[in-house]
Every structure is written in C-alpha cells, then in structure tokens.
Coordinates of C-alpha atoms in Angstrom, one line a residue:
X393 CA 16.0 62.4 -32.0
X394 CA 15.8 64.3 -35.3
X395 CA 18.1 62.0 -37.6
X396 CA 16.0 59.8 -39.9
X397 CA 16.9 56.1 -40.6
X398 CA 15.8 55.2 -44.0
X399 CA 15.0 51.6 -44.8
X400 CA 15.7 51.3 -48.4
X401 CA 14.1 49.0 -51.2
X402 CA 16.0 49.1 -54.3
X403 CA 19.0 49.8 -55.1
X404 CA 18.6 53.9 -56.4
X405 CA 16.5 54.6 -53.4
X406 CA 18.3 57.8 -51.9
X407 CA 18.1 59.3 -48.6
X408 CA 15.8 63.0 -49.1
X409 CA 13.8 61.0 -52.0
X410 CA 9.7 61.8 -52.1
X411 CA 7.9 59.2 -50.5
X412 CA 6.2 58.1 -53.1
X413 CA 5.8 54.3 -54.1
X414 CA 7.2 53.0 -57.7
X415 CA 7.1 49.1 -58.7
X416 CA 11.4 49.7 -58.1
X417 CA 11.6 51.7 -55.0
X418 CA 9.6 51.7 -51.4
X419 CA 11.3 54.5 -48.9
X420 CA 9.7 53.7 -45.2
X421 CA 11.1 56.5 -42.9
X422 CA 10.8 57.3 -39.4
X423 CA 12.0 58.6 -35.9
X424 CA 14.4 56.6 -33.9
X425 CA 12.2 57.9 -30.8
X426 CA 9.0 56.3 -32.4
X427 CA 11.1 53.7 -33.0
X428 CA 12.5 52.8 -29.2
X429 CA 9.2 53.8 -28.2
X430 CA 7.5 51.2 -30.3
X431 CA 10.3 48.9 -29.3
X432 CA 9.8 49.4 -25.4
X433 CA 6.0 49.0 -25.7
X434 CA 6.3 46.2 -27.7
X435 CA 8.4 44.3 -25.6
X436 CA 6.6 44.8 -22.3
X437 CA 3.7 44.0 -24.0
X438 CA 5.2 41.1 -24.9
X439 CA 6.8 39.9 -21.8
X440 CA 3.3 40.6 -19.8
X441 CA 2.0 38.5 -22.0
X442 CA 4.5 35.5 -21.7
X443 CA 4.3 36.0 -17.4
X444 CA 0.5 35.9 -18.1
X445 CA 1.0 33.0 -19.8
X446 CA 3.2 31.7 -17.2
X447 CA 1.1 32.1 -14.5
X448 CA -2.0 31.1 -16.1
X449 CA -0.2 27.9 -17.3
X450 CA 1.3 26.9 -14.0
X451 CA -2.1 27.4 -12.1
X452 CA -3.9 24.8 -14.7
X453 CA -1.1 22.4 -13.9
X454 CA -1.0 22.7 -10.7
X455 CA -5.3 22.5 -10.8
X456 CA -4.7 19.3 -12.5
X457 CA -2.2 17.9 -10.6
X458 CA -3.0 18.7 -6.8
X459 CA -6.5 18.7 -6.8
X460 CA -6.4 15.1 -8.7
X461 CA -3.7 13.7 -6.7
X462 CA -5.7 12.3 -4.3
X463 CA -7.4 10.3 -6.7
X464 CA -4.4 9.2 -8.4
X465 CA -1.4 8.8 -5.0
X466 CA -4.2 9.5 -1.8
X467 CA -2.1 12.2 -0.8
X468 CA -1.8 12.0 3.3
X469 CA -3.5 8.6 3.2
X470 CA -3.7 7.0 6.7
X471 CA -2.6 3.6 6.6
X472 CA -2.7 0.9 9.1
X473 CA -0.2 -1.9 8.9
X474 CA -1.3 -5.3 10.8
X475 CA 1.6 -6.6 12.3
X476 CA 0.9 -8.3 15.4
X477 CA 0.8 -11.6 14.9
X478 CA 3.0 -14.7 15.6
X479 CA 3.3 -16.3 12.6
X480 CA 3.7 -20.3 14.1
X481 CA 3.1 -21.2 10.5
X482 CA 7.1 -20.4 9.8
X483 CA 8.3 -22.0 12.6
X484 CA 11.2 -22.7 13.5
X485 CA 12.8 -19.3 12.6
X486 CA 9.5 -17.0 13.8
X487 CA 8.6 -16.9 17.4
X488 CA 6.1 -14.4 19.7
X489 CA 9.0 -12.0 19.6
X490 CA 10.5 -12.6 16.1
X491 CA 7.5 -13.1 14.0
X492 CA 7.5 -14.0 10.6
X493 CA 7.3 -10.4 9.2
X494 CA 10.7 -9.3 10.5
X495 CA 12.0 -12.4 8.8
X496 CA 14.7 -10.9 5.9
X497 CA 14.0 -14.1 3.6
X498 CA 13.5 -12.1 0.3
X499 CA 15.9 -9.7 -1.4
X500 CA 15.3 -6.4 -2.7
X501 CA 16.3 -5.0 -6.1
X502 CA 19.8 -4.0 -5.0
X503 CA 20.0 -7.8 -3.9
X504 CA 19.6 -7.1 -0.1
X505 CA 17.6 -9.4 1.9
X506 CA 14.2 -7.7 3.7
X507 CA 11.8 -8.1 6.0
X508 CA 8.2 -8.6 4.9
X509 CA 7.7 -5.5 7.1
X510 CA 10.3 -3.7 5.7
X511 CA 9.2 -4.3 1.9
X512 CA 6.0 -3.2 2.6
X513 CA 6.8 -0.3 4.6
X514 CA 9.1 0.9 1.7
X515 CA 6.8 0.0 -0.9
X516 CA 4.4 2.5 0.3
X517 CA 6.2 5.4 0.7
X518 CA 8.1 4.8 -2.7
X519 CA 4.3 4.8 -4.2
X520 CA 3.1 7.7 -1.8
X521 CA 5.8 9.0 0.6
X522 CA 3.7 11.1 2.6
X523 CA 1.4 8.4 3.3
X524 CA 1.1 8.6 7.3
X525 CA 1.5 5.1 8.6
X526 CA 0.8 3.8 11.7
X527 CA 2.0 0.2 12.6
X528 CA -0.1 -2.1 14.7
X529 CA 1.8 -4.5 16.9
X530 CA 2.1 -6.0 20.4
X531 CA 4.4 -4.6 22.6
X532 CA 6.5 -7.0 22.8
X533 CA 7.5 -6.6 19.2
X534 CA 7.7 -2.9 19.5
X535 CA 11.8 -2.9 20.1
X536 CA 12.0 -5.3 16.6
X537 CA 9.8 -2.1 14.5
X538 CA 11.8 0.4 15.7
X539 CA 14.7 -1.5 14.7
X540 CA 14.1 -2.2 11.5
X541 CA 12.1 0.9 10.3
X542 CA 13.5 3.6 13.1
X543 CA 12.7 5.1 15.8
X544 CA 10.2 7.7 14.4
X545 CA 7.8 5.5 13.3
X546 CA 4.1 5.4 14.7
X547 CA 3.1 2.8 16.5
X548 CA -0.2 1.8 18.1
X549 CA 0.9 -1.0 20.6
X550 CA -1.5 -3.5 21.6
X551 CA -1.2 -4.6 25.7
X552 CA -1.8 -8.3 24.6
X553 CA -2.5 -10.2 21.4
X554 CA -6.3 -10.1 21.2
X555 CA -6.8 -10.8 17.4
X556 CA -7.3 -8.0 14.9
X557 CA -10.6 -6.6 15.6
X558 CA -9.5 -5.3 18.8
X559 CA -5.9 -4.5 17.3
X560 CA -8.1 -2.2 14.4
X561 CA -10.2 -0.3 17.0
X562 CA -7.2 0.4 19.0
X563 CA -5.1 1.7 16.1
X564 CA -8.0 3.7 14.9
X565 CA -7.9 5.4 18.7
X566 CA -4.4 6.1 18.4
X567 CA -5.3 8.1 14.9
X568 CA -7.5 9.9 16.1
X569 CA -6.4 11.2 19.8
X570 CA -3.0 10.8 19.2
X571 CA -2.5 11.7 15.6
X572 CA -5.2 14.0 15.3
X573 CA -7.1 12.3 12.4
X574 CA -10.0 13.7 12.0
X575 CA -13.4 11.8 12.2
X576 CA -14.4 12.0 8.2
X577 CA -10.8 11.2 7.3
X578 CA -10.3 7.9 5.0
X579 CA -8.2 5.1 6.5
X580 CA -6.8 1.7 5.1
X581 CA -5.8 -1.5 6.9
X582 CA -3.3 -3.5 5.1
X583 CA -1.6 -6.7 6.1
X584 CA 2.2 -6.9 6.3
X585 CA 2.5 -10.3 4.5
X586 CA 1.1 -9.7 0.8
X587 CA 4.2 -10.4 -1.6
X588 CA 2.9 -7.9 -4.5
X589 CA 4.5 -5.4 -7.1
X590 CA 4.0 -1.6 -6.5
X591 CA 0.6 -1.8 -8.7
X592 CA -1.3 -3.0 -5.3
X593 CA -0.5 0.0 -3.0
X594 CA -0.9 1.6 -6.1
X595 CA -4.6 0.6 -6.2
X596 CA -4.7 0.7 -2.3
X597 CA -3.8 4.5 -2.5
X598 CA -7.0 5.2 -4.3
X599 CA -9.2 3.4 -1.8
X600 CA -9.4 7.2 -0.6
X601 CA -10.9 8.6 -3.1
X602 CA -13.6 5.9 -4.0
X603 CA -14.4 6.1 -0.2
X604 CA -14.8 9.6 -0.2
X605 CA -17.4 9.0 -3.2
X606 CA -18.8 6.3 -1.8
X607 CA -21.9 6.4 0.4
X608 CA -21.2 2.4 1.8
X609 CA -19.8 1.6 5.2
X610 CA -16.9 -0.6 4.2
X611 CA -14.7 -1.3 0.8
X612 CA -12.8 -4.3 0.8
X613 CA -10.2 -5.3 -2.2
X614 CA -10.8 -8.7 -4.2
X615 CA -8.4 -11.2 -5.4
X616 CA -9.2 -13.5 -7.6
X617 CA -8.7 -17.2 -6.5
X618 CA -6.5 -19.6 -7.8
X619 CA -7.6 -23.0 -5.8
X620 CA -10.3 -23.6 -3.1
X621 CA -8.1 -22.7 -0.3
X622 CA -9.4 -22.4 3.3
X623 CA -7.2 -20.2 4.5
X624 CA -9.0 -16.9 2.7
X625 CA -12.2 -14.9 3.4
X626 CA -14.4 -15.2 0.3
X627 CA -16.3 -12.4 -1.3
X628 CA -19.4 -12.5 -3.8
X629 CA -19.8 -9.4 -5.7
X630 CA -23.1 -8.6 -7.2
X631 CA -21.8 -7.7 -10.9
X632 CA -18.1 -8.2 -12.3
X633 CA -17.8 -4.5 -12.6
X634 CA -14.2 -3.1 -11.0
X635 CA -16.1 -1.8 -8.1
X636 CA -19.1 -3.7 -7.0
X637 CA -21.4 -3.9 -3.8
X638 CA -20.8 -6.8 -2.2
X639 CA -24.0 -9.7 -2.3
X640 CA -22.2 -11.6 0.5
X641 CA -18.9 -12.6 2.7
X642 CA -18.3 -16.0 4.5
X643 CA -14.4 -16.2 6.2
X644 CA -12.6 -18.9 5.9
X645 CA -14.8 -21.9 4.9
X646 CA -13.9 -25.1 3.9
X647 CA -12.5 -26.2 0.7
X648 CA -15.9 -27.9 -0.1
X649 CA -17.9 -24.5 0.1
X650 CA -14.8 -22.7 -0.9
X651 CA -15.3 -24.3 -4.0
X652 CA -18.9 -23.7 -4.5
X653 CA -17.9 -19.8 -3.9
X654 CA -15.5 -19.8 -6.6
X655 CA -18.1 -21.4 -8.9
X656 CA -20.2 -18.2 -7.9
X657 CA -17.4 -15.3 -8.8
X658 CA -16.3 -15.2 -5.4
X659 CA -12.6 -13.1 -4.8
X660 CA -10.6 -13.9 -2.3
X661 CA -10.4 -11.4 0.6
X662 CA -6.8 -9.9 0.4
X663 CA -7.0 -8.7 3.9
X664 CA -7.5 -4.6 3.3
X665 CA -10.2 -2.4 4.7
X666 CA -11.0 1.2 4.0
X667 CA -13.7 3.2 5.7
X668 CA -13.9 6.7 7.1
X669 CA -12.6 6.8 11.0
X670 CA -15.9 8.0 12.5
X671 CA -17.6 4.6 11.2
X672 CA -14.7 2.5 13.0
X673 CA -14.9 4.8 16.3
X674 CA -18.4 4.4 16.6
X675 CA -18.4 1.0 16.7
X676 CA -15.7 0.8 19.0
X677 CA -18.1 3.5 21.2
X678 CA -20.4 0.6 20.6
X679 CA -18.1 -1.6 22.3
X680 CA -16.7 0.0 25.4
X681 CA -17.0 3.6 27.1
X682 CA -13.5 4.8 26.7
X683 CA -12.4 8.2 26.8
X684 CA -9.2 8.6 24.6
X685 CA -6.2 6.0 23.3
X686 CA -4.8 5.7 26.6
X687 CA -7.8 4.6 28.2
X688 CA -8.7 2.2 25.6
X689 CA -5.3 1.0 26.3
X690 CA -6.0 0.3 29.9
X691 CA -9.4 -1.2 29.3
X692 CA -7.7 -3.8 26.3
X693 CA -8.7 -6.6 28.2
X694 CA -12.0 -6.2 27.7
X695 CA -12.4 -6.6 24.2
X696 CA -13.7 -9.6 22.9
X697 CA -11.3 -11.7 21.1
X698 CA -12.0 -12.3 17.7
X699 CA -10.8 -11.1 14.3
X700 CA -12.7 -8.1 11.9
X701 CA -13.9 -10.3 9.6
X702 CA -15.8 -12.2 11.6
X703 CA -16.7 -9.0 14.2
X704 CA -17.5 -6.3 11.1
X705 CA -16.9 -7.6 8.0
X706 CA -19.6 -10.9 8.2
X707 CA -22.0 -8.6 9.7
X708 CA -21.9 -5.6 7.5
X709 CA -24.9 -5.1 5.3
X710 CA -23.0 -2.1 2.9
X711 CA -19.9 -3.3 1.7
X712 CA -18.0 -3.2 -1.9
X713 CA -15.3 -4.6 -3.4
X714 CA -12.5 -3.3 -5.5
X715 CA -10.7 -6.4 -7.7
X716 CA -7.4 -6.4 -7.7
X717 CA -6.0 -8.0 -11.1
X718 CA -2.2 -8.1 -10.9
X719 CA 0.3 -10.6 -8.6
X720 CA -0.8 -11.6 -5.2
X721 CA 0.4 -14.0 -2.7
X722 CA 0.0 -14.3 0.9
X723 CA 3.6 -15.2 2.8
X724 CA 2.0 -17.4 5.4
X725 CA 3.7 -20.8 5.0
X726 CA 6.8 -22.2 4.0
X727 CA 5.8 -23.6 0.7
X728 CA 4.6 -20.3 -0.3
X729 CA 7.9 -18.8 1.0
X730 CA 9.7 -21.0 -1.1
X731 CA 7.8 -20.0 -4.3
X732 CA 8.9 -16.5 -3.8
X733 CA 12.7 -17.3 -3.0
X734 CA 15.0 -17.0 -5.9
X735 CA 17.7 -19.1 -4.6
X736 CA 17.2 -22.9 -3.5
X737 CA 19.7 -22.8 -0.3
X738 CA 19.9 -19.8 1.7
X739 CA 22.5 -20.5 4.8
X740 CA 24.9 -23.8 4.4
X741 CA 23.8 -26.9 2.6
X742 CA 24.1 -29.0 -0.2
X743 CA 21.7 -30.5 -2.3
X744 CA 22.4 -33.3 -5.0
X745 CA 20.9 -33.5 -8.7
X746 CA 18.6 -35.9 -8.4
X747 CA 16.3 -34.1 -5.6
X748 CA 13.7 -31.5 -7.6
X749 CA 11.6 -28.2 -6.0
X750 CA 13.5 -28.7 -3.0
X751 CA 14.8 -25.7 -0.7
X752 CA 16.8 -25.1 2.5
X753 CA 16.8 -22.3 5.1
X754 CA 19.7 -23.3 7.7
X755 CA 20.7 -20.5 10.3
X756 CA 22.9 -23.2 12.4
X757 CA 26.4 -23.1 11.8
X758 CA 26.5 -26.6 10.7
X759 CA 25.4 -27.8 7.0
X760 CA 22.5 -29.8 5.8
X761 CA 23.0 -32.2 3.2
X762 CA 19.8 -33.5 1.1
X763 CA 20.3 -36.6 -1.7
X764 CA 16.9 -37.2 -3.5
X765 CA 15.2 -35.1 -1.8
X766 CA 11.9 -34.1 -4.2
X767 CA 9.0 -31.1 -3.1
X768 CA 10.3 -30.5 0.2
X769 CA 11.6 -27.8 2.4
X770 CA 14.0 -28.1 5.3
X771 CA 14.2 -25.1 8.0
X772 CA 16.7 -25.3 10.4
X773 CA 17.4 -22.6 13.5
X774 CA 18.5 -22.8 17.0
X775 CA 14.9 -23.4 18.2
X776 CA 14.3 -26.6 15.9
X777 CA 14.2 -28.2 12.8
X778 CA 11.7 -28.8 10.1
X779 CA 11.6 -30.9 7.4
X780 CA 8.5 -31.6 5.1
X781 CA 6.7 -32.1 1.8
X782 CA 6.0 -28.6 0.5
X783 CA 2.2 -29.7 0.1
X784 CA 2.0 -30.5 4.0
X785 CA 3.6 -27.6 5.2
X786 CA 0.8 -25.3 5.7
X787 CA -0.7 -27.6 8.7
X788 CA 2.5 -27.0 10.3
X789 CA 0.7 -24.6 13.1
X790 CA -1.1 -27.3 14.9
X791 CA 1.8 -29.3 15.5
X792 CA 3.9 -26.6 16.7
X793 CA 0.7 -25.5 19.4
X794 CA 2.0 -29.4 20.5
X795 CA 5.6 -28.9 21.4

C-alpha cells in the first residue's frame, strides 16, 4: 500500500510537512505494508516465544514433580497388608473367620463405621492411589476381603495359619510370579491394625525411596514407647538421627527388660518392613526349593512356624530404622479399642452416672444395663460375653484358648 499514515505530535503538525524535528512537532511516517509486516513478525515472534515458554515451563514441572514423586508418594509402591490372624484378643465378636480386622468398630469421617481393614485399605490409596496392594490372609477369610474391599483385590492366600514369616515369603511369591514384580523392586509389609492419621502411610510411602538409597538389607519404622509393654518388638538405634542403623532388636521381652530398653532409646517396633524382593526371595530359596507361587502354595506345610521378627528380623546384622513421630496405637485389645471409640455404648445398653471410663459393645438383641460400673468394658455377641477391668483385658487370649 502507497497511502501514508502519519502519527502526529503537536497540534500544527500537517500531513506532506518535512520531516524534520522541532521542540513542537515530531512527524513519524511510514507504510501500512511495513507496518502489517512488522505487526505479523512481531506477533509470531512473540507467540513462539510464549509456546517456548510453555513447553519449557511444563517440562521443568513435570521434571520436578514425576521424577520426585517417588520420594515424596512411592509412586507404584508394593504393599503388603498382614491380615491373617485371629485376633482371640477381641473375643467374643472376632473368631478364625471373622477376625478382629473386619470388625466395623470405628467410624469414618462421614460418620460410617469401618473395618480396621477397610481404614487402612482406604487410607493408602487416598495417600497413594496407585499403590499396588496385595493382602495377605488365610483362605478361610478370603470370602470376608472380597467383601469388604471387592472382588478385584489381590490376594495372596495362605493354605493354613503358619504365623507371619511364612505368610511374608508367600506374599512375596505371589508378587513376583504372579504380579510380575520385579526382583530389585521395593516392597512394604504393614499390619492391618495400626489406628494412625494419614501422616504414617505418608512416611510409609517413602520407605521406597530410602530403600532404594540404602545399601542395608532391612528398614524397619520406630515408634516411640509410651510404657514397658510386652507386647512390642523393641529396637535400639545407634544415634537419634531420623534414620539410623539399627545397634540391636529383642521381640517381645518382658516388662523388666522392656524397661531397661526404653532407658536405652529403644522404639517400639510398629510392625513394617521394607526391603527389595530379591533379598526376601532368596531367603525363602534358602528355605525350600520351590519353583513359582503355586508350588510354594503346595509345599506351605513345610515352613517352619514362627513369626519374621524372630525368623529375619532378630537375626539380621544390617538393619535401620525410620522414627515415626506422630499418633500410633496398636488395635489389639479391648481396652485399646475403647480408647479409640468415640461413643461409650455402641448396640443397646444403659449405663448410670455414677460408673466412669466404662464402655459397652452389645450385638444381642437384648440390653445391658451397668450401675457403678468404673474402668470396665462389657462385650456381648452371640458367641459369649465379656465383662472386665479395662487394665485386665489384654490377658483375655489365654482364657479364651480355655473355653
């Protein structure tokens, strides 16, 4: 285009006016052709610029993110949830079929009562949904999983209760010839009966990671003690440092030398164990000649029956601990139950003012009634009843073996 735009400062500035520069008038004058031109190269160069931009900003974030992750979440973390066990301790209402982590005793934030399983089970995934986990039960509580977690969970089912050591090693054959997980893969054993906030799986989910960097056989996560209890694996770390090799383990002593361990720093054992798969298989290589899952299955029987701790854990020369500093407690007893329990009578009853810290469970269709009733819990089912002092009601086990 021939026709000129003029861009005029001050107000006598005229078009055809020489272009030469006063202090009242400045005439700038040019093509509209150099002026699209300008325009179009200008804004390309502008717009490759901002996708440059783009693309270079959303490959640093996703740097960041994705290839941290794994520290932070433990992205396609295996887990194993222990949950074989009969749990005698909350008797009446758990049994060898309905154990005490399918009992719904506790609610969840919407107010529904859960299962200890379930709570865990959705704790996980809402820290790390794509954590793959594989539950660990008998088969006779295989129909009670599927229930309450569906049908396409993974299961590694145990032939017969033969304690956890033999549970572990089978669960870690199911990983790795039925899952496919491979051999230098990270995986975590967890319990199914920890009451804890999100913070612990939280922590749990970066076992990975300090696995991975970690040239020991075996990290284990510390809690620290609140009495001499004999109910707990003790660990001694060598320093109070986060993460520190471990100087010694003793499982389950009595509350005498409980108490000395305490005086020495000891943590409590909370019952988790991370280690890369090969280390696990080899052992259980070590064990028994087995070919895959299935014929590990078959050959069940002849694993000795005794729990990790004792078979790995005592035994283990490089082990380190991670402490765990937030809310912990072990749903194993009725007086723990009842500390966790936010109302005092769950089922019908009726308890009068003058009894204190006192609790009822009732599934019968009748009611209990308790008058001055102080520090005591009363379960009542079908199968029995059971009445005690909340202090007494962790020895409850070896009178149950009786009936």
């Amino acid at each position: 285009m021939a026709q000129e735009v003029e861009h005029v400062l001050g107000k006598d500035e005229v078009p055809g006016s020489s272009p030469g520069i006063s202090s009242k008038k400045v005439t700038i004058s040019f093509s509209c052709s150099r002026f699209f031109y300008f325009s179009k190269t200008t804004s390309f160069s502008i717009i490759l610029f901002l996708y440059l931009f783009c693309l270079l900003t959303k490959n640093i974030i996703n740097f960041i993110i994705f290839s941290n992750v794994e520290y932070f979440l433990g992205v396609f973390m295996n887990v194993i949830l222990l949950s074989g066990g009969s749990g005698k301790r909350l008797w009446p209402l758990s049994d060898d079929v309905k154990s005490k982590q399918f009992l719904k005793l506790f609610k969840d934030e919407n107010g529904n009562y859960e299962s200890m399983v379930q709570r865990v089970y959705r704790q996980i995934k809402s820290v790390n949904f794509d954590a793959k986990i594989t539950i660990a039960t008998s088969k006779m509580q295989v129909d009670e999983i599927k229930n309450q977690l569906g049908k396409k969970v993974f299961i590694s089912t145990e032939p017969s209760r033969r304690d956890t050591f033999p549970a572990i090693l089978l669960s870690i054959a199911y990983l790795h010839y039925e899952l496919g997980v491979k051999k230098d893969e990270v995986v975590v054993v967890c319990p199914v009966d920890p009451y804890v906030d999100n913070t612990f799986y939280e922590e749990l989910m970066g076992l990975e990671t300090i696995v991975k960097n970690s040239s020991v056989n075996l990290t284990l996560m510390g809690i620290n003690p609140t009495y001499n209890s004999d109910k707990y694996g003790y660990i001694i770390p060598e320093n109070e440092r986060k993460i520190s090799k471990v100087k010694e383990f003793k499982e389950k002593p009595n509350r005498e030398l409980a108490k000395t361990y305490i005086e020495n720093d000891a943590l409590w054992n909370a019952g988790v164990f991370a280690f890369k798969l090969e280390y696990l298989l080899n052992i259980a290589k070590k064990e028994i000649d087995f070919i895959d899952y299935k014929d590990l299955y078959e050959k069940y029987e002849q694993l000795e029956k005794i729990s990790f701790d004792y078979a790995v854990v005592e035994k283990e020369k490089e082990v380190q601990v991670v402490r765990y500093n937030g809310s912990w407690k072990d749903v194993g007893t009725w007086d723990s139950v009842c500390e966790i329990m936010t109302e005092k009578i769950k089922g019908k009853g009726v308890i009068d003012n003058l009894s204190t810290n006192t609790q009822i469970i009732n599934e019968l269709d009748i009611p209990i009634v308790c008058l001055g009733c102080d520090d005591m819990v009363i379960v009542a089912n079908e199968k029995g009843i059971f009445v005690s002092k909340k202090e007494c009601a962790g020895d409850l086990k070896k009178y149950v073996d009786k009936i």
